[in-house]
Coordinates of C-alpha atoms and ligand atoms in Angstrom, one line a residue:
M1 CA 297.8 210.5 145.2
E2 CA 297.1 207.7 142.6
R3 CA 293.7 206.2 143.4
K4 CA 292.8 203.3 141.0
S5 CA 289.8 201.2 139.8
K6 CA 290.6 198.0 138.0
C7 CA 290.0 194.5 138.4
V8 CA 293.0 191.8 139.0
S9 CA 292.8 188.6 137.4
T10 CA 294.6 185.9 139.6
K11 CA 297.5 185.9 136.9
D12 CA 298.8 188.8 138.7
M13 CA 300.6 186.4 141.5
E14 CA 302.5 185.0 138.8
K15 CA 303.7 189.0 137.8
Q16 CA 304.5 188.9 141.8
K17 CA 306.9 186.2 141.5
E18 CA 309.6 188.5 139.3
F19 CA 309.5 191.3 141.9
I20 CA 310.0 188.6 145.3
Q21 CA 313.1 187.8 143.1
L22 CA 314.3 191.1 142.3
V23 CA 314.1 192.3 146.1
T24 CA 316.1 188.7 147.0
D25 CA 318.5 189.9 144.1
K26 CA 318.5 192.9 146.3
H27 CA 319.5 191.5 149.5
D28 CA 322.6 189.4 148.1
G29 CA 321.9 186.8 150.1
E30 CA 321.6 188.3 153.7
M31 CA 318.9 188.2 155.3
K32 CA 317.1 190.8 156.3
K33 CA 314.3 191.4 159.8
Y34 CA 310.8 192.8 159.3
Y35 CA 308.8 193.7 162.4
L36 CA 304.9 193.9 161.8
N37 CA 302.9 195.0 164.0
T38 CA 298.8 193.7 163.4
F39 CA 295.4 195.2 164.5
G40 CA 291.8 194.6 164.4
C41 CA 290.6 191.4 163.4
Q42 CA 291.1 187.4 162.2
M43 CA 290.8 189.0 158.3
N44 CA 293.6 191.4 158.6
E45 CA 295.8 189.1 160.7
H46 CA 295.1 186.6 157.8
D47 CA 296.5 189.3 155.0
S48 CA 299.4 189.6 157.6
E49 CA 300.1 185.6 157.5
K50 CA 300.0 186.7 153.8
L51 CA 302.7 189.4 153.7
A52 CA 304.7 187.4 155.8
G53 CA 304.4 184.8 153.2
M54 CA 305.8 187.0 150.8
L55 CA 308.5 188.0 153.1
S56 CA 309.5 185.2 153.9
N57 CA 310.0 184.6 149.9
M58 CA 312.0 187.4 149.5
G59 CA 314.7 186.8 152.3
Y60 CA 313.2 188.3 155.4
I61 CA 312.8 187.1 159.2
E62 CA 310.5 188.3 161.3
S63 CA 311.5 190.1 164.5
D64 CA 309.6 191.2 167.6
D65 CA 312.4 194.2 168.1
V66 CA 311.6 197.5 166.1
N67 CA 314.9 199.1 166.3
D68 CA 316.7 195.6 164.7
S69 CA 314.4 195.4 161.9
S70 CA 315.2 197.3 158.3
L71 CA 311.4 197.2 157.0
I72 CA 308.4 197.8 159.5
I73 CA 305.2 197.4 158.9
F74 CA 302.2 198.1 160.3
N75 CA 298.7 196.5 158.9
T76 CA 296.0 198.8 160.3
C77 CA 292.4 198.5 161.4
C78 CA 289.8 201.3 161.1
V79 CA 286.4 199.7 162.8
R80 CA 287.1 202.1 165.8
E81 CA 289.0 204.6 166.7
H82 CA 290.6 203.8 169.3
A83 CA 293.3 201.2 166.8
E84 CA 293.5 204.2 164.5
Q85 CA 294.7 206.4 167.1
K86 CA 297.3 203.8 168.4
V87 CA 298.7 203.6 164.4
Y88 CA 299.0 207.6 165.3
G89 CA 301.3 206.9 167.8
H90 CA 303.6 204.5 166.4
L91 CA 303.6 206.2 163.5
G92 CA 304.9 209.6 165.4
A93 CA 307.9 207.2 167.8
L94 CA 308.8 205.9 164.3
K95 CA 310.5 209.3 162.8
K96 CA 314.1 208.8 164.9
L97 CA 314.7 205.6 163.8
K98 CA 314.5 207.2 160.4
E99 CA 316.6 209.7 160.5
E100 CA 318.8 207.7 162.2
N101 CA 318.5 204.7 159.9
P102 CA 317.9 206.5 156.2
E103 CA 317.7 203.2 154.8
L104 CA 314.6 201.6 157.2
V105 CA 311.7 201.4 155.1
I106 CA 307.9 201.6 157.0
A107 CA 305.2 200.8 155.1
I108 CA 301.7 201.1 155.9
C109 CA 298.8 199.0 154.6
G110 CA 295.4 197.1 155.8
C111 CA 291.8 199.2 156.2
M112 CA 292.8 202.4 157.4
M113 CA 294.8 203.3 154.1
Q114 CA 291.3 202.7 152.2
Q115 CA 290.5 206.3 153.4
E116 CA 291.3 209.0 151.7
N117 CA 291.7 211.4 154.4
V118 CA 293.6 209.1 156.4
V119 CA 296.4 208.6 153.3
S120 CA 296.0 212.6 152.9
H121 CA 296.7 213.3 157.0
I122 CA 299.7 210.1 157.0
N123 CA 301.3 211.8 153.8
K124 CA 301.7 215.4 155.3
T125 CA 302.1 215.0 158.9
Y126 CA 304.4 211.5 158.6
R127 CA 306.4 212.6 156.0
H128 CA 308.9 209.6 157.0
V129 CA 306.4 206.6 156.0
D130 CA 308.1 204.8 152.5
L131 CA 305.1 203.0 151.6
I132 CA 301.0 202.8 151.8
F133 CA 299.0 200.4 150.0
G134 CA 295.7 198.7 150.6
T135 CA 293.2 195.9 150.8
H136 CA 293.0 194.7 147.7
N137 CA 295.9 195.2 146.5
L138 CA 297.8 193.3 149.2
Y139 CA 299.0 191.1 147.0
K140 CA 300.8 193.8 145.1
F141 CA 303.2 193.9 148.0
P142 CA 306.9 192.3 146.2
E143 CA 306.1 195.2 143.6
L144 CA 305.7 197.7 145.9
L145 CA 308.1 197.4 148.5
F146 CA 311.0 197.0 145.5
K147 CA 309.3 200.2 144.1
S148 CA 309.6 202.2 147.3
F149 CA 313.6 201.2 147.9
N150 CA 315.5 204.1 147.1
N151 CA 312.1 206.3 146.2
N152 CA 313.0 209.5 148.0
K153 CA 308.9 210.2 148.7
T154 CA 306.0 208.4 150.2
L155 CA 305.1 205.4 147.6
I156 CA 300.9 205.2 147.6
D157 CA 299.2 202.8 145.8
V158 CA 295.2 202.7 147.5
W159 CA 292.6 201.0 145.2
D160 CA 289.1 202.6 144.8
T161 CA 287.3 199.4 144.4
D162 CA 287.2 195.9 145.4
G163 CA 289.2 193.5 142.5
K164 CA 289.0 189.9 141.4
I165 CA 290.3 187.6 144.2
V166 CA 293.3 186.8 143.6
E167 CA 294.9 183.0 144.5
N168 CA 298.1 181.9 144.5
V169 CA 299.2 184.6 147.7
P170 CA 302.2 182.5 149.7
V171 CA 301.0 182.0 153.8
E172 CA 303.1 181.6 156.3
R173 CA 300.6 180.5 159.2
K174 CA 302.6 181.2 162.8
D175 CA 299.8 178.4 164.3
G176 CA 300.9 174.9 163.6
V177 CA 297.1 173.4 164.7
K178 CA 294.9 175.8 163.7
A179 CA 294.9 178.0 160.5
W180 CA 292.6 180.5 158.7
T181 CA 291.5 180.6 155.2
T182 CA 289.4 183.4 154.5
I183 CA 286.4 182.0 152.2
M184 CA 285.0 185.5 151.3
Y185 CA 285.5 189.4 151.6
G186 CA 284.1 192.6 151.4
C187 CA 280.0 192.8 152.9
N188 CA 277.3 194.5 151.2
N189 CA 274.7 194.8 154.4
F190 CA 276.0 198.4 155.1
C191 CA 275.1 198.5 159.5
S192 CA 275.1 201.6 160.0
Y193 CA 277.5 202.5 162.7
C194 CA 280.2 200.4 160.2
I195 CA 282.9 201.4 158.3
V196 CA 283.6 198.0 157.2
P197 CA 281.9 197.9 153.4
Y198 CA 283.4 200.9 152.8
V199 CA 287.3 200.3 153.0
R200 CA 286.3 196.1 152.3
G201 CA 284.5 196.5 149.2
R202 CA 281.4 194.4 147.9
E203 CA 280.9 190.9 149.0
R204 CA 283.2 188.6 146.5
S205 CA 283.6 184.5 147.4
R206 CA 286.1 182.2 146.5
E207 CA 285.1 179.4 143.9
I208 CA 284.3 176.6 146.2
K209 CA 287.2 174.8 144.2
E210 CA 290.0 176.8 145.4
I211 CA 288.8 176.8 149.2
E212 CA 289.1 172.6 149.4
K213 CA 292.3 172.7 147.4
E214 CA 293.9 175.0 150.7
V215 CA 291.8 173.1 152.7
M216 CA 293.4 169.8 152.2
T217 CA 296.8 171.2 151.7
L218 CA 296.1 172.5 155.8
G219 CA 295.4 168.8 155.9
R220 CA 298.2 167.3 154.5
Q221 CA 300.2 169.7 156.7
E222 CA 298.9 168.2 159.4
F223 CA 296.8 171.0 161.2
K224 CA 294.0 169.9 162.9
E225 CA 291.3 172.5 162.9
I226 CA 290.1 175.4 160.7
T227 CA 288.7 178.5 160.5
L228 CA 286.7 179.9 157.8
L229 CA 286.5 183.9 157.5
G230 CA 284.1 186.1 156.0
Q231 CA 282.3 189.5 157.1
N232 CA 279.5 187.3 156.6
V233 CA 279.7 183.9 156.0
N234 CA 276.5 183.0 155.4
S235 CA 276.1 185.3 152.2
Y236 CA 278.7 182.6 150.5
G237 CA 278.2 181.7 147.2
K238 CA 275.4 184.0 146.6
D239 CA 277.7 186.0 144.4
L240 CA 279.5 182.7 142.3
P241 CA 278.4 182.1 138.9
H242 CA 277.0 178.5 140.3
K243 CA 275.6 179.7 143.1
S244 CA 276.2 177.7 146.1
S245 CA 275.7 178.3 150.0
F246 CA 277.3 177.8 152.7
A247 CA 276.2 175.0 154.0
Q248 CA 277.2 173.4 151.0
L249 CA 280.6 174.1 151.0
L250 CA 281.0 172.9 154.9
H251 CA 279.1 169.4 153.9
Q252 CA 281.9 169.5 151.1
L253 CA 285.0 170.3 153.6
D254 CA 283.8 167.7 156.4
K255 CA 284.5 164.7 153.9
I256 CA 288.5 166.2 153.7
S257 CA 290.8 164.4 155.7
G258 CA 293.5 165.2 158.5
I259 CA 291.0 167.9 159.6
E260 CA 289.5 167.7 162.6
R261 CA 287.8 171.0 163.4
I262 CA 286.0 173.4 161.6
R263 CA 284.8 176.3 163.0
F264 CA 283.7 179.9 160.9
L265 CA 283.0 184.0 161.5
T266 CA 281.3 185.7 161.8
S267 CA 277.6 184.9 161.1
H268 CA 274.2 187.4 160.4
P269 CA 271.6 186.6 161.8
K270 CA 269.2 187.7 159.4
D271 CA 271.0 185.5 157.3
L272 CA 271.4 182.2 159.1
S273 CA 269.7 179.7 157.1
D274 CA 267.8 176.6 158.7
E275 CA 270.2 174.1 156.1
L276 CA 272.7 175.3 158.2
I277 CA 271.8 174.8 161.2
Y278 CA 270.9 171.6 160.4
A279 CA 274.9 171.6 158.5
M280 CA 275.9 172.0 162.0
R281 CA 273.9 169.7 163.6
D282 CA 275.0 166.6 161.2
L283 CA 278.4 167.3 160.5
N284 CA 281.3 165.9 162.9
K285 CA 283.5 168.1 162.2
V286 CA 281.5 171.6 162.3
C287 CA 282.1 172.8 165.8
E288 CA 279.1 173.4 168.5
H289 CA 280.0 177.0 168.4
L290 CA 278.3 179.8 166.6
H291 CA 278.9 183.7 166.8
L292 CA 276.0 185.3 166.2
P293 CA 276.3 189.0 166.8
F294 CA 273.2 191.1 167.7
Q295 CA 275.1 194.3 168.5
A296 CA 271.9 195.8 170.3
G297 CA 268.6 194.3 172.2
S298 CA 266.0 197.4 170.5
T299 CA 264.6 196.8 168.2
K300 CA 264.0 200.9 167.5
V301 CA 267.9 200.6 167.9
L302 CA 268.5 197.9 165.0
K303 CA 266.6 199.6 163.2
E304 CA 268.7 202.6 163.6
M305 CA 271.9 200.0 162.6
N306 CA 270.1 198.4 159.6
R307 CA 270.1 195.3 160.9
G308 CA 267.6 193.8 159.0
Y309 CA 266.0 192.1 162.3
T310 CA 264.0 192.7 165.7
K311 CA 264.4 191.7 169.0
E312 CA 262.1 188.7 168.6
E313 CA 262.9 187.1 165.4
Y314 CA 266.9 187.6 167.6
L315 CA 265.5 185.8 170.2
E316 CA 263.7 183.3 168.0
L317 CA 266.5 182.0 165.8
V318 CA 268.2 181.5 169.3
M319 CA 265.7 179.0 170.3
K320 CA 265.8 177.5 167.1
V321 CA 269.8 177.0 167.2
K322 CA 269.3 175.9 170.6
E323 CA 266.9 173.1 169.7
N324 CA 268.6 171.8 167.1
I325 CA 272.3 172.2 168.6
P326 CA 271.5 171.4 172.4
D327 CA 275.4 172.0 173.9
I328 CA 275.6 174.9 171.2
S329 CA 278.0 177.5 172.6
L330 CA 277.1 181.4 171.6
T331 CA 279.1 184.3 171.4
T332 CA 278.2 187.2 169.8
D333 CA 278.8 191.1 169.5
I334 CA 278.1 194.0 171.2
I335 CA 277.7 197.7 170.5
V336 CA 277.2 200.4 173.8
G337 CA 275.8 203.1 173.1
F338 CA 274.5 203.8 169.3
P339 CA 273.5 207.1 168.7
G340 CA 269.7 207.8 170.3
E341 CA 269.9 204.7 172.9
T342 CA 267.9 204.9 175.5
D343 CA 267.9 203.8 179.1
D344 CA 265.4 201.8 177.9
D345 CA 266.9 200.7 175.1
F346 CA 269.7 199.1 177.1
E347 CA 267.5 197.0 179.4
D348 CA 266.5 195.2 176.1
T349 CA 270.0 194.4 175.2
L350 CA 270.1 193.3 179.5
D351 CA 267.4 191.8 178.6
I352 CA 269.0 190.1 175.5
I353 CA 272.1 188.5 177.3
K354 CA 269.9 187.9 180.0
K355 CA 267.7 185.2 177.7
V356 CA 270.3 184.0 175.4
R357 CA 273.3 183.0 178.2
F358 CA 276.6 183.2 176.1
D359 CA 278.8 182.1 177.1
S360 CA 280.9 184.7 176.1
A361 CA 280.4 188.3 174.2
Y362 CA 283.1 190.9 172.4
T363 CA 281.4 194.4 173.7
F364 CA 282.4 197.5 172.3
L365 CA 281.5 201.3 173.0
Y366 CA 279.8 203.2 170.1
S367 CA 282.6 205.1 168.0
K368 CA 281.7 207.4 165.4
R369 CA 283.3 206.0 161.9
T370 CA 283.6 209.2 159.2
G371 CA 281.6 208.5 156.4
T372 CA 278.8 206.4 157.7
P373 CA 275.4 207.5 158.3
A374 CA 275.7 207.1 162.0
A375 CA 278.5 209.2 162.0
K376 CA 275.6 212.1 161.1
Y377 CA 273.1 211.5 163.8
E378 CA 272.9 214.2 166.2
N379 CA 271.5 212.1 169.3
Q380 CA 274.9 210.9 170.2
V381 CA 275.3 209.7 173.8
L382 CA 277.4 211.3 176.4
D383 CA 280.7 209.1 177.0
K384 CA 280.0 208.9 180.8
V385 CA 276.6 207.5 180.2
K386 CA 278.1 204.9 177.4
K387 CA 281.1 203.5 179.9
E388 CA 278.5 203.2 182.9
R389 CA 276.7 201.4 180.5
F390 CA 279.7 199.3 179.6
E391 CA 280.4 198.3 183.0
R392 CA 277.1 196.5 183.6
L393 CA 277.1 194.8 180.7
L394 CA 280.3 193.8 181.3
N395 CA 279.8 192.8 185.0
L396 CA 276.2 190.7 184.1
Q397 CA 278.2 189.2 181.2
N398 CA 281.0 188.0 183.5
S399 CA 278.8 186.6 186.1
I400 CA 277.0 184.3 183.1
S401 CA 279.7 183.3 181.8
K402 CA 281.0 181.9 184.8
E403 CA 277.8 180.5 185.8
I404 CA 277.6 178.6 181.7
N405 CA 281.0 176.6 182.8
E406 CA 280.2 175.9 186.6
P407 CA 278.1 172.7 185.3
F408 CA 281.8 171.1 183.3
L409 CA 283.2 170.9 186.6
G410 CA 284.2 167.1 187.5
K411 CA 283.7 166.5 183.3
K412 CA 285.6 165.2 181.2
L413 CA 286.4 167.3 177.6
E414 CA 288.0 166.7 174.4
V415 CA 290.5 169.2 174.0
L416 CA 292.8 169.8 170.9
V417 CA 296.0 170.9 172.4
E418 CA 298.0 173.9 170.7
G419 CA 300.6 174.3 172.8
K420 CA 301.9 176.0 175.9
S421 CA 300.3 178.6 177.8
K422 CA 301.8 182.6 176.8
T423 CA 301.8 183.3 180.4
N424 CA 303.1 179.8 182.3
N425 CA 304.9 177.9 180.3
D426 CA 304.6 174.7 182.5
I427 CA 301.8 174.5 181.3
Y428 CA 299.7 174.2 178.3
T429 CA 296.6 175.3 176.8
G430 CA 293.8 174.1 174.2
R431 CA 290.3 174.3 173.4
T432 CA 287.2 172.4 173.5
R433 CA 285.1 172.2 170.4
G434 CA 282.7 175.1 171.8
N435 CA 285.7 176.7 171.9
K436 CA 286.6 177.3 175.8
I437 CA 290.0 177.4 177.1
V438 CA 291.3 174.5 178.8
N439 CA 295.3 174.8 180.2
F440 CA 296.5 171.7 181.7
E441 CA 300.0 170.2 182.2
A442 CA 300.7 168.1 179.1
S443 CA 304.1 167.7 177.2
D444 CA 305.5 168.7 173.8
K445 CA 304.1 165.3 172.1
D446 CA 300.5 166.5 172.9
I447 CA 300.2 169.6 170.7
C448 CA 298.3 168.9 167.7
K449 CA 296.9 166.1 169.6
I450 CA 293.2 166.1 170.7
K451 CA 293.3 165.0 174.4
N452 CA 290.3 164.0 177.1
V453 CA 290.7 166.5 180.0
L454 CA 289.3 166.1 183.1
I455 CA 288.1 169.6 184.7
D456 CA 289.0 170.3 188.2
N457 CA 288.8 174.4 188.4
I458 CA 286.5 176.8 187.1
R459 CA 287.2 180.5 186.1
T460 CA 285.2 183.2 183.8
W461 CA 287.1 182.8 180.6
S462 CA 289.2 179.3 181.2
L463 CA 288.9 176.5 182.5
D464 CA 291.4 174.2 183.6
G465 CA 292.2 170.3 184.0
K466 CA 294.0 167.1 183.9
I467 CA 294.9 164.9 180.4
V468 CA 293.2 161.8 182.0
Ligands
5AD1 N1 281.8 201.7 167.1 C1 282.0 200.3 167.7 N2 281.6 198.7 167.6 C2 281.6 198.4 166.1 N3 282.2 197.0 165.3 C3 281.6 197.7 164.5 N4 282.1 199.4 164.0 C4 281.8 200.3 165.1 C5 281.7 201.1 165.5 N5 281.8 201.7 164.6 C6 282.0 195.9 166.4 C7 280.6 195.1 165.8 C8 281.2 194.4 165.1 C9 281.9 194.3 165.5 C10 282.9 193.7 164.7 O1 282.7 195.4 165.5 O2 280.0 195.0 167.1 O3 280.6 193.3 165.2
SF4_2 FE1 279.9 195.9 159.4 FE2 277.4 194.4 159.3 FE3 278.9 194.1 157.8 FE4 279.6 193.3 159.8 S1 277.6 192.7 158.6 S2 281.1 194.0 159.0 S3 278.8 194.9 161.2 S4 278.5 195.9 158.1

């Protein structure tokens, strides 16, 4: 396996253009189909939009049928074991397809590939895979794809360290209303349960000018909402030569015309500055929604997790946010069953949920990740206990989510219309500034517009209403 450690410059995308041309020429005008399956977070979804952008430049169109594609790509996630197992299941099922069609190219990339043990397992067990690459060299996909054609063994190119940021990678966005923009890559926090810092590298911020340029283009392309992405957006700019803060970035982006709403993910509580709270309060386009993972309620567990705050500090922070932005909508991430979590510790988690009253929460069973400190802790919690706690937490959060939605009955809310609902084609769907999903009757001409919707029904996860 080739494992490199090197930096790349922004010129590297120029070189990829030659390979984009070589792949296009190879297809000789014939449109090829690709099937792309993405696992994990928004960052991965956005990476897949970059893969789609490069593919579209190489004469490929997307297909949702794995049997009808000449290229199959898995963009993988390794944050929890379950996502990894799913990928192995899919890979196993493709063996027959590859035997029937040796021309088929099977590629696999993303966070899982940044782990040496995973790559050697795939290389040994799934010999029908043609191409393996990692997160740091995603932009090199055209070159790797070209080199993998007619190559009778698996081509592996995974880089150990994080490179510089490569700009100008083509992006094909699926949505025409909302767009993701990555503002920084990597994470320096090393929470003891988390694999991300090992597979995504250290924090690297994009230059403010590059982000502004991208958001201005999005505004011109009539996107109405942007979501700024980073593992910990609150550290944005600390690594730049002319240090700048995330709040300063928000001030700059708020001025860009065309864009009406700005959101961001994810905020680490230890780095949430007053400056950011004031920016959220004062800037018109920055929505009243904050995703602020607390992970666990007990100060003892938080310390073991290396989170850098206590239960009391988290609660104080939330109080400060609520005082400054009274209509803030709060969401969070919670891990249940971290090693050593006792019944009392878990009660602290429930206590935070009761005190903060989050609009919604993403709840996860602790998953042991090889290579992280917590995987070596001996006091792992029994699966049965984890699941019981998980159920209790879910029931509590669901009842709070519904209670929080009740006062919206009879209220008029500003909704950005996104499109038809996935489950019912007669119904359209959109979100409020507080990120609540609202369903209503509308027509295609309402898409991408902000409409007032009168709420006439409340659910746990969404609201129903009528455009007024
Ligand atoms: N087990 C369970 N959940 C995890 N997360 C990260 N690592 C793990 C793990 N090992 C969760 C955290 C994080 C979210 C993206 O995934 O809650 O905020
Ligand atoms: Fe993982 Fe912690 Fe970094 Fe989030 S802040 S990506 S949980 S290490």
